[in-house]
XYZ file of C-alpha atoms in Angstrom:
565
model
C 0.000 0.000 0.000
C 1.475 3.538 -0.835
C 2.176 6.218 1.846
C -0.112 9.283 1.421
C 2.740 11.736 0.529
C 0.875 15.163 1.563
C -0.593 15.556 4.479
C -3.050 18.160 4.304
C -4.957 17.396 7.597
C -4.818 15.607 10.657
C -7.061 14.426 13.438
C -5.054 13.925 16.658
C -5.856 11.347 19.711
C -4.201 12.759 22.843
C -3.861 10.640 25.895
C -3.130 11.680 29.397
C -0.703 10.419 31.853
C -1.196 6.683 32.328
C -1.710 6.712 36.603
C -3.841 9.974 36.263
C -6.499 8.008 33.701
C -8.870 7.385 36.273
C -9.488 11.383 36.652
C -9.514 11.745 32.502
C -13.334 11.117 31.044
C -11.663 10.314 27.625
C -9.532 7.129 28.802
C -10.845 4.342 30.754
C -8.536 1.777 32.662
C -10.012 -1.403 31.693
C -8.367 -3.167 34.740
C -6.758 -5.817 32.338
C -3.740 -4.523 31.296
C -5.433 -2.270 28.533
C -6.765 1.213 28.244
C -9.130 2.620 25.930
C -9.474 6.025 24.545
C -12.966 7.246 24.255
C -13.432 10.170 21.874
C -11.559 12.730 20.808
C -10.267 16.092 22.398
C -12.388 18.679 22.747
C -11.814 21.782 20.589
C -14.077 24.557 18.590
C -13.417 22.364 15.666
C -15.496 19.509 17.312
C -19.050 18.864 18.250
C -19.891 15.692 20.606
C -23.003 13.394 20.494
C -24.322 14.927 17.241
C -27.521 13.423 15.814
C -26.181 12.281 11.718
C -27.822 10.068 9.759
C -30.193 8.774 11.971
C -27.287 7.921 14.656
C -27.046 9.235 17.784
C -23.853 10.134 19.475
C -21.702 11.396 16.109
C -18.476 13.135 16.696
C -18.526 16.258 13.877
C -15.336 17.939 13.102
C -15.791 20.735 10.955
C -12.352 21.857 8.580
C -13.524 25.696 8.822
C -13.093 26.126 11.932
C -9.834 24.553 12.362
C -7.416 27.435 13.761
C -4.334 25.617 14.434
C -2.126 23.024 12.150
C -3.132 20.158 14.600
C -6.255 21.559 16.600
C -7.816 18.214 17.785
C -5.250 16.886 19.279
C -4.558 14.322 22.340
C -1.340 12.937 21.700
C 0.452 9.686 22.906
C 3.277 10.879 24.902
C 2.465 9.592 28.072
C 3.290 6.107 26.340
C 6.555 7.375 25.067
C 9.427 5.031 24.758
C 7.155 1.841 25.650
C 6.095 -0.652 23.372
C 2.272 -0.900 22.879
C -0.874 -2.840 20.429
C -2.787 -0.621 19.195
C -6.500 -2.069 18.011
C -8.225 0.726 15.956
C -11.859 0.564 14.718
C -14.125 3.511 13.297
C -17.076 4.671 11.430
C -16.537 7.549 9.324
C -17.929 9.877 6.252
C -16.493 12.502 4.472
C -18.148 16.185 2.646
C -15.335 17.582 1.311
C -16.367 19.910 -2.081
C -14.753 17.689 -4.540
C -17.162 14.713 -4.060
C -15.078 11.891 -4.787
C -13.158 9.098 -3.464
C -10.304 10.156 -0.946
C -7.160 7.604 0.364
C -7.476 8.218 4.410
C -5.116 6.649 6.722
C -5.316 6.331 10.420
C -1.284 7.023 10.983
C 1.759 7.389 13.804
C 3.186 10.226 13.579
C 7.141 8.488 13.653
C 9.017 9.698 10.846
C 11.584 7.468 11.619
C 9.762 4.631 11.645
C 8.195 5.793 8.132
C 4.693 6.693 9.408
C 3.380 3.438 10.174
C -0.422 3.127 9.165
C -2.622 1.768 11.743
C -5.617 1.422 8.814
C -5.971 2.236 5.464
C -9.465 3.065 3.187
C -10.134 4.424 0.195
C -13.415 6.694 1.285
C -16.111 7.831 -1.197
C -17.368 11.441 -0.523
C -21.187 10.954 1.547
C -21.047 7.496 2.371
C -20.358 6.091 6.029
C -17.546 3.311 6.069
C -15.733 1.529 8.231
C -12.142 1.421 9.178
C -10.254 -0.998 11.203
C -6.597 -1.895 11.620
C -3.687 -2.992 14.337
C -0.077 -2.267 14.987
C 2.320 -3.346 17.837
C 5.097 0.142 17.794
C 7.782 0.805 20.311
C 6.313 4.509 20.550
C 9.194 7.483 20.550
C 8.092 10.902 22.896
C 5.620 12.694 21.618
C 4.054 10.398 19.229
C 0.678 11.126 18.065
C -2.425 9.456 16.119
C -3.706 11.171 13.053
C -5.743 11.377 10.120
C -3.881 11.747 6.725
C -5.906 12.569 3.435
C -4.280 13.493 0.269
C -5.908 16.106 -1.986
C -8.175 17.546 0.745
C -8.967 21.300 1.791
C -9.726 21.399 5.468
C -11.664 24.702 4.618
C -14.032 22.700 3.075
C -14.468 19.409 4.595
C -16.629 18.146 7.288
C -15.878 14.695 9.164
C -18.590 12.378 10.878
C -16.802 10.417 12.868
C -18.857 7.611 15.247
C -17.759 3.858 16.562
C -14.426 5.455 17.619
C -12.214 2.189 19.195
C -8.810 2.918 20.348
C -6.973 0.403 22.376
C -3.998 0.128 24.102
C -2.291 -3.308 25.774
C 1.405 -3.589 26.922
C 3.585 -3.325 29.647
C 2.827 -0.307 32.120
C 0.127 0.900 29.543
C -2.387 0.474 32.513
C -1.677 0.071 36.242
C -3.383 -3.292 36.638
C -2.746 -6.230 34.957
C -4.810 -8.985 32.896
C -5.569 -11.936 35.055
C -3.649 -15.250 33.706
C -6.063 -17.190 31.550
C -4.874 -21.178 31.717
C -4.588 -23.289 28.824
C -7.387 -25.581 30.739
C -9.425 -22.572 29.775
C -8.430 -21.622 26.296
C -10.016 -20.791 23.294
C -9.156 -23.978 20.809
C -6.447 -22.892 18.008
C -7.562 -25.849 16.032
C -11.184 -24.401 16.313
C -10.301 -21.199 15.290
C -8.653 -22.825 12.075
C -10.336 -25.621 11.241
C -12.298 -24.262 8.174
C -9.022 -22.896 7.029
C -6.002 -25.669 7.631
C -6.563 -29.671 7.620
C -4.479 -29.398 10.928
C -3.089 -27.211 14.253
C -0.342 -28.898 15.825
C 2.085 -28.405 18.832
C 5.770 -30.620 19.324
C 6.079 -32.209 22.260
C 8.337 -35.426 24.182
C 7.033 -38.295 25.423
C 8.312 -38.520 28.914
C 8.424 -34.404 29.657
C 5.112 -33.938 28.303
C 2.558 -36.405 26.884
C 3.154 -38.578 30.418
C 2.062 -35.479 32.579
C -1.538 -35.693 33.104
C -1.955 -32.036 32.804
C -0.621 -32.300 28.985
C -2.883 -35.014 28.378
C -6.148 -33.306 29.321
C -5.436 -29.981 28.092
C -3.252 -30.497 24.957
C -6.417 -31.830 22.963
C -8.587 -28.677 23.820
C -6.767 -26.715 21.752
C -4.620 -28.704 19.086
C -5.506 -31.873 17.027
C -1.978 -32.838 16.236
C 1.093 -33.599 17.706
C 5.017 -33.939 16.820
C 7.631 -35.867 18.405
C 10.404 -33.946 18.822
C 12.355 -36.722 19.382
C 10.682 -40.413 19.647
C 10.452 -41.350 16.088
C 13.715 -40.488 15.426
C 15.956 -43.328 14.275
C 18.108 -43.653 17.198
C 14.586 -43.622 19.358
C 12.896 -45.915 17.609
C 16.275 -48.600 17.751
C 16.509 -47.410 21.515
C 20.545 -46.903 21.160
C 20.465 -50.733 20.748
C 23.341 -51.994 18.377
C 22.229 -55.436 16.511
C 23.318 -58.352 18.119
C 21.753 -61.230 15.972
C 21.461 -60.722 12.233
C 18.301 -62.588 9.677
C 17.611 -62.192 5.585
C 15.666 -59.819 3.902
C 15.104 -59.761 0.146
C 15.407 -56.573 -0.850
C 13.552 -54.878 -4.163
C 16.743 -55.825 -6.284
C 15.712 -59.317 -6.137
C 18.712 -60.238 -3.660
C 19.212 -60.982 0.363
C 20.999 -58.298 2.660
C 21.561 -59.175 6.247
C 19.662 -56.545 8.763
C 19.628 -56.383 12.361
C 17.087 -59.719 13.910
C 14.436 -58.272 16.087
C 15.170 -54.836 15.321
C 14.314 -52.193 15.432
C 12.515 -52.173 19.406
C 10.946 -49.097 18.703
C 11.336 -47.344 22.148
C 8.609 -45.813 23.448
C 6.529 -46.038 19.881
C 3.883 -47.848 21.044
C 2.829 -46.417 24.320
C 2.919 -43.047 22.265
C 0.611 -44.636 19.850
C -2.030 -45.980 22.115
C -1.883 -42.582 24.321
C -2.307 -40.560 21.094
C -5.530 -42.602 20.034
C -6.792 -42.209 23.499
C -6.107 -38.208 23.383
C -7.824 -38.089 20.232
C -5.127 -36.338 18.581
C -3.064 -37.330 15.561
C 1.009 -37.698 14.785
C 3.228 -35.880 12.379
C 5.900 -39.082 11.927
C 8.793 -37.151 12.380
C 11.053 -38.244 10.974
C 13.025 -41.243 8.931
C 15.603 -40.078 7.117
C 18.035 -37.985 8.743
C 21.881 -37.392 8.556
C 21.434 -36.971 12.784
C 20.305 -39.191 15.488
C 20.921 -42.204 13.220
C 23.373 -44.890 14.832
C 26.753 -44.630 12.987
C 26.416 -48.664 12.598
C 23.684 -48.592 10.233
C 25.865 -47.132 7.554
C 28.902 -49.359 8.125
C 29.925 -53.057 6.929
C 28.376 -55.549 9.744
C 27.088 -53.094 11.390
C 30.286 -52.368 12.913
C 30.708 -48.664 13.386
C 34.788 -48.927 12.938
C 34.488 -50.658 9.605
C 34.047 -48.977 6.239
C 31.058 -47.586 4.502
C 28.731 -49.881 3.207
C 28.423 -49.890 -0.762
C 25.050 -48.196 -2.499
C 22.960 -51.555 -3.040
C 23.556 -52.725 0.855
C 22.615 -49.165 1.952
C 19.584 -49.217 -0.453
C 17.832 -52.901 1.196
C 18.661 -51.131 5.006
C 16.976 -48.124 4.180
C 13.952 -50.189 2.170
C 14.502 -52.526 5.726
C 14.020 -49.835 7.768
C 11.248 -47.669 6.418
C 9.288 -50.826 5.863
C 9.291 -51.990 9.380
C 8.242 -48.314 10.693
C 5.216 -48.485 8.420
C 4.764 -52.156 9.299
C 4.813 -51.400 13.241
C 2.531 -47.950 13.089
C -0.131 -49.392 10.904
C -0.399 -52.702 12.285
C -0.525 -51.037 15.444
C -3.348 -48.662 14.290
C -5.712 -52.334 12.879
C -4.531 -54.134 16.337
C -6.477 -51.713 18.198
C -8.983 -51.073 15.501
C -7.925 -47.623 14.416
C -11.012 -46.443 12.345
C -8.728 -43.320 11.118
C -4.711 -43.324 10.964
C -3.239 -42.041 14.173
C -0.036 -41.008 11.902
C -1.369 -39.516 9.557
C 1.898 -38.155 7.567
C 5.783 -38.276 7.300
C 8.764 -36.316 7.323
C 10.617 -38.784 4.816
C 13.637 -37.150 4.684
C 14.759 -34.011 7.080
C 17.427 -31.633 6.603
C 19.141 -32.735 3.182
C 19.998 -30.013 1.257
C 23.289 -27.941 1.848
C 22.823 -24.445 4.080
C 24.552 -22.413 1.303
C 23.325 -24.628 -1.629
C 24.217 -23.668 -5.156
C 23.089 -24.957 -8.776
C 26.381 -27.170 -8.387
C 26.872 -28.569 -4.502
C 23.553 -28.118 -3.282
C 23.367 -31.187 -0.931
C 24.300 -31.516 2.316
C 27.895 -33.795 2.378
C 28.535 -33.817 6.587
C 26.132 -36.498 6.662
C 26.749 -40.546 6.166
C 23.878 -40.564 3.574
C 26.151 -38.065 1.273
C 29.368 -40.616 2.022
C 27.570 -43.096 1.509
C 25.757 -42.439 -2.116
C 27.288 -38.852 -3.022
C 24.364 -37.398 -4.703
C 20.965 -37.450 -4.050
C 19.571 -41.169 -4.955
C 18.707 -41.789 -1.276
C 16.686 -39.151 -0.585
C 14.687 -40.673 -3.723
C 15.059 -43.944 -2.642
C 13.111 -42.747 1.023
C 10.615 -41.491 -0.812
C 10.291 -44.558 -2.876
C 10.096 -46.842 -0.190
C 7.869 -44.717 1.599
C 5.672 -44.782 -1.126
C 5.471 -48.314 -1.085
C 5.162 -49.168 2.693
C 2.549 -46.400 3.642
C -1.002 -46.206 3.090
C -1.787 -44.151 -0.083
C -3.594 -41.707 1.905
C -0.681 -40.887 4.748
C 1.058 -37.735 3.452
C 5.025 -37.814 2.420
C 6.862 -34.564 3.254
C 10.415 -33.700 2.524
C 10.958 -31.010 5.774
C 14.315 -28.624 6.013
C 15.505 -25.063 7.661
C 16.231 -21.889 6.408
C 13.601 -22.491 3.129
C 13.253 -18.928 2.859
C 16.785 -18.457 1.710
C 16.699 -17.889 -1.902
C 19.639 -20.656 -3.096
C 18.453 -23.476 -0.593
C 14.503 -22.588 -1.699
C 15.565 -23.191 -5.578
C 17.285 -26.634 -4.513
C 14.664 -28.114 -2.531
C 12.200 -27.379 -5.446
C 14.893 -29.005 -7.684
C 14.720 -31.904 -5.198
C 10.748 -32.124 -5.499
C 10.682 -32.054 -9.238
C 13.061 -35.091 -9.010
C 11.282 -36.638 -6.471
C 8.282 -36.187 -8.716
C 9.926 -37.221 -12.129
C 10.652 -41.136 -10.235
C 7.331 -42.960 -11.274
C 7.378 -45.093 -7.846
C 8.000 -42.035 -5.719
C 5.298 -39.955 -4.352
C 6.181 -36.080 -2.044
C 2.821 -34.586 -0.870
C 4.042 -31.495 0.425
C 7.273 -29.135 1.612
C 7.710 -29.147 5.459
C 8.918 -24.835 6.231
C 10.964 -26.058 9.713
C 10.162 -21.933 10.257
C 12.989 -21.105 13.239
C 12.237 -17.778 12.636
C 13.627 -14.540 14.467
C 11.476 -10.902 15.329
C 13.832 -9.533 12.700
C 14.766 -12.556 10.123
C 13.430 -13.419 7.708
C 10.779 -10.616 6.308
C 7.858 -12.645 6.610
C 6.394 -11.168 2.905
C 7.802 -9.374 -0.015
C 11.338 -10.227 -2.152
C 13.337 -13.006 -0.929
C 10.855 -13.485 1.896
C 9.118 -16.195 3.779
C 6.367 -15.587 1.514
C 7.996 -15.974 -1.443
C 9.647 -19.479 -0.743
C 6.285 -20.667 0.089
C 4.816 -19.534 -3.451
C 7.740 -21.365 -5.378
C 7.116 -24.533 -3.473
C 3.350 -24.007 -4.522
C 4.302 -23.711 -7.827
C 6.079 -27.000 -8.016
C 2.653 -28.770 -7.535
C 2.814 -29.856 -3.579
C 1.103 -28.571 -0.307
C 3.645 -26.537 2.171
C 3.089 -27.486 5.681
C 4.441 -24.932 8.592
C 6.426 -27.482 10.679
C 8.732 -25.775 13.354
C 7.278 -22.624 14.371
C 8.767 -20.494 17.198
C 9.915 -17.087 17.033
C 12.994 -16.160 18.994
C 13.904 -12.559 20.825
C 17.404 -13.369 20.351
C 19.535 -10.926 22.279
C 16.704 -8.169 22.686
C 14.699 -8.504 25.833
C 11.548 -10.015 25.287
C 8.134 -8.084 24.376
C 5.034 -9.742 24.619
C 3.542 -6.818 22.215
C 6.112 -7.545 19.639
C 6.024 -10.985 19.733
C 2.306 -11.014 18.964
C 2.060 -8.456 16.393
C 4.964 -10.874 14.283
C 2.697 -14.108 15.216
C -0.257 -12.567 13.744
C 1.950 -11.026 11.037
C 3.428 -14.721 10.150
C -0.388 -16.044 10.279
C -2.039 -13.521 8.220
C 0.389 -14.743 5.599
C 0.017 -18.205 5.895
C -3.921 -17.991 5.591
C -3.078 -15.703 2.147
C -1.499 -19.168 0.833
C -3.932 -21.491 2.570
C -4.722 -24.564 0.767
C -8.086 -24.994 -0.551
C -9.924 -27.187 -2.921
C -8.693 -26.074 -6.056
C -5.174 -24.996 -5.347
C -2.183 -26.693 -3.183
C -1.561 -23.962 -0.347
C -0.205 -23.837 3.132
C -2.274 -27.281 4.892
C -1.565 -26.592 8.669
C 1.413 -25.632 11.431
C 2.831 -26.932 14.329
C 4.035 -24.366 16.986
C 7.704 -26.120 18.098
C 7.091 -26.559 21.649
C 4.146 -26.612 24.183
C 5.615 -23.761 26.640
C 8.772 -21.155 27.106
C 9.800 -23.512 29.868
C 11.117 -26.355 27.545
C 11.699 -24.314 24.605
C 15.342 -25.492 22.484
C 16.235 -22.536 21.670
C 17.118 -21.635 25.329
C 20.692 -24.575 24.680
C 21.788 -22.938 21.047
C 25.057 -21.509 21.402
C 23.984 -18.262 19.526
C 21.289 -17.418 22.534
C 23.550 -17.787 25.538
C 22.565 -15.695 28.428
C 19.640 -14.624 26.637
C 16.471 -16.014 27.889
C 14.121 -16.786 24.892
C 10.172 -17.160 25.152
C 9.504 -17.810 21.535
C 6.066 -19.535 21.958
C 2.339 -19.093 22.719
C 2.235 -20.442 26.103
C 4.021 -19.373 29.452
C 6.173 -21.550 31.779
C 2.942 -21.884 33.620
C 0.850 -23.348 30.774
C -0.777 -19.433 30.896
C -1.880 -18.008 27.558
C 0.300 -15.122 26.300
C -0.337 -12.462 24.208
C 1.014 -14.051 21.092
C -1.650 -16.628 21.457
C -4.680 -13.990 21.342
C -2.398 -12.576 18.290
C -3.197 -16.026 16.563
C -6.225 -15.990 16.722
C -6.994 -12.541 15.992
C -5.143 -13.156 12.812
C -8.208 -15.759 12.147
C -10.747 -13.423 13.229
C -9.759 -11.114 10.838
C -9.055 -12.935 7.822
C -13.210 -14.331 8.452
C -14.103 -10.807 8.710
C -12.204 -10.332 5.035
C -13.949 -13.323 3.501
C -17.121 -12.275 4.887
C -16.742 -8.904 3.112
C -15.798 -10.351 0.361
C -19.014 -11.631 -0.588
């Protein structure tokens, strides 16, 4: 949207100090953290509770008898230097003598922050319309709200102005604070996104989370999937056993390869499986192919993790082994106990393949004993040949990385699909966006952004599924306004490329963790002595603003559709 280069008017919002509120009319302390601004300032430019249309309770400003630059004016300094949410709502009409249709923005008046525009409209001369809009802004001194019309004559311009909403959340905005709301009470994510995404998903562990009572009667209220972060991983699922006894299995080439007898145990697979069904949620399978927490002995001759590299064919029947006898033990799990729906109901076939700083030439990743191995990319095929084979037709196969937003590693991964796809036997349902994003990196739309990744995978004819999503303060202090504004930035976007009926899209997202307290990014090397609290929940299992960001971002993009008809 263009910035409104003249500004020939403005309309100004001026709040008192924040502790002397309660003795101010125009602001009310809403006792919950927030405060709301109820009209605007008196002045001999403005008339209160005019009668207009039929509607009681109009605010007129009249352009005549505007004396001063900036006459109606309460400005935001008592919040300068804090960081606040704005929520911004309005009815308004316009007489101005040209009679057309005028751009007016609702605008902060930060010039070094460009002007940031709380809500935008294009307004037709005579007719009432609604405006509406949010920002999160870490507010200078003597910031202000304002009006900004191009092409209009205050000398001849009358506003009606009714439905005025102005609020303010954030730390120290108000002198009381919102009461903690408890994930045991929370509004339902997957609810709020159901007609939108197949799925809403958190990652979790087995023993930390899914075996505390809490997390199994409260997870389900608000998601309908989860992801391992750990216990389908290979070394998990062969429970850092190494083989002992070794049996034959014919392999698709026709000949018989030695694999590990009574292997693998699967760890705690099956209690997670059973506890899953009874929670009523379903499981990402994360994941089966991955160049870490894989036992060195798999790749090496007897299974000896001091002897060589095996050769390609011997590698080929362990990984066919291997990815058969997950399927094998999931779905014969799921008939045992008379699964009427899949309790996985997609993969991660292969994680983390392609190279960080991938070019047209070296694009995969070679620190990994899949590259040493096969040197090129046949295994990653492979995976998602086997895969193919061994799963149900209708469990999804995903190939899931980091960092897809970068422009080089984006281009290989889609070079990787359209290979995947070009292998008759092989079947890739959608791109997994790992999404360990930062308040500052990536941009989440425009060139080389988040956004744009996503449309390229689109374009290669698969679904993109939002796997790892946390956003981390890094070394800035945290800020609960911040961090919600870029939630509800990041899902605005990802409802824009939603999938629907009759084009692939975003499917669904899992949120990388259930609460701040276990969050990973808290042992990275990069984040020492900075505390992180990249997710939607609290230590305590307490909602935080980020979460109410989330589903605003739904709220509003129902209002749009609505609209739209």
């Amino acid at each position: 949207m263009k910035k409104i280069s003249v500004i020939l008017f403005s309309l100004f919002i001026s709040i008192s100090a924040i502790y002397a509120a309660p003795k101010n009319a125009n602001i009310r302390d809403n006792g919950d953290g927030s405060v709301n601004i109820l009209n605007v300032d008196k002045d001999a430019s403005v008339k209160f509770k005019q009668k207009v249309d039929g509607f009681d309770n109009v605010t007129v400003i009249t352009g005549s008898k505007v004396k001063k630059n900036n006459p109606v004016t309460v400005d935001l300094s008592a919040f300068g230097n804090q960081e606040v949410y704005l929520n911004f709502s309005c009815d308004i009409k316009i007489v101005d003598s040209q009679k057309g249709t005028n751009e007016i923005s609702w605008v902060i008046n930060d010039m070094n922050a460009g002007f940031p525009e709380v809500a935008y409209k294009k307004v037709k001369s005579d007719e009432w319309t609604s405006l509406k809009g949010d920002l999160a802004i870490p507010l200078g001194e003597n910031k202000s709200l304002y009006i900004s019309g191009s092409g209009l004559t205050k000398e001849n311009l009358v506003f009606y102005i009714k439905n005025l909403q102005i609020k303010l959340t954030g730390d120290g905005v108000s002198a009381a604070k919102a009461a903690p709301v408890n994930w045991s009470q929370a509004p339902s994510l997957y609810e709020a996104y159901k007609d939108y995404f197949d799925y809403f998903g958190l990652a979790c562990e087995y023993r930390a989370d899914l075996k505390n009572p809490e997390v199994q009667e409260n997870l389900p209220k608000i998601v309908n999937y989860i992801t391992l972060g750990n216990e389908f991983k290979p070394d998990f699922i062969f429970n850092w056993q190494k083989p002992s006894n070794l049996e034959d299995f014919l392999a698709e080439d026709g000949n018989t390869y030695k694999v590990p007898m009574g292997m693998p145990s699967f760890g705690s697979a099956k209690e997670i499986l059973f506890l899953a069904s009874q929670m009523g949620v379903k499981i990402r399978g994360h994941v089966l192919v991955w160049h870490s927490q894989t036992p060195k002995w798999f790749f090496k001759v007897d299974y000896n993790e001091k002897n060589d590299y095996v050769d390609k064919a011997t590698m080929n029947a362990r990984l066919e082994w291997y990815i058969k006898s997950v399927m094998n033990y999931v779905y014969d799990f799921e008939k045992k106990i008379g699964c009427k729906e899949h309790i996985v109901t997609m993969w991660d076939v292969v994680n983390e393949a392609v190279a960080d700083n991938a070019g047209s030439q070296k694009w995969l990743r070679q620190d990994s004993d899949w590259f040493r191995v096969y040197g090129s990319e046949e295994f990653i095929i492979n995976a998602f040949r086997y895969a193919n084979t061994y799963a149900p037709k209708d469990v999804l196969l995903i190939y899931n990385d980091y960092n897809c937003y970068n422009p080089g590693k984006c281009n290989a991964i889609c070079n990787l699909v359209e290979q995947i796809k070009a292998t008759p036997d092989a079947r890739i349902n959608a791109v997994g966006m790992q999404s360990h994003v930062s308040m500052t990196s990536p941009k989440v739309t425009g060139t080389n952004s988040f956004e744009d990744a996503v449309k390229k995978f689109l374009e290669h004819d698969v679904d993109v599924q939002i796997t790892e999503l946390d956003i981390a303060n890094g070394s800035k202090p945290y800020s609960s306004v911040m961090l919600k504004s870029k939630y509800k930035e990041y899902f605005k976007m990802f409802l824009a490329n939603r999938k629907t009926e009759d084009k692939h899209g975003i499917m669904g997202v899992t949120i990388w963790g259930l609460s701040d307290a276990g969050t990973w990014l808290d042992d990275m090397d990069q984040y020492k002595g900075h505390k992180q609290y990249p997710l939607l929940l609290d230590e305590e299992y307490n909602l935080k603003p980020a979460y109410y960001g989330v589903l605003e971002a739904a709220e509003s993009y129902a209002e749009s559709l609505e609209s739209s008809k």
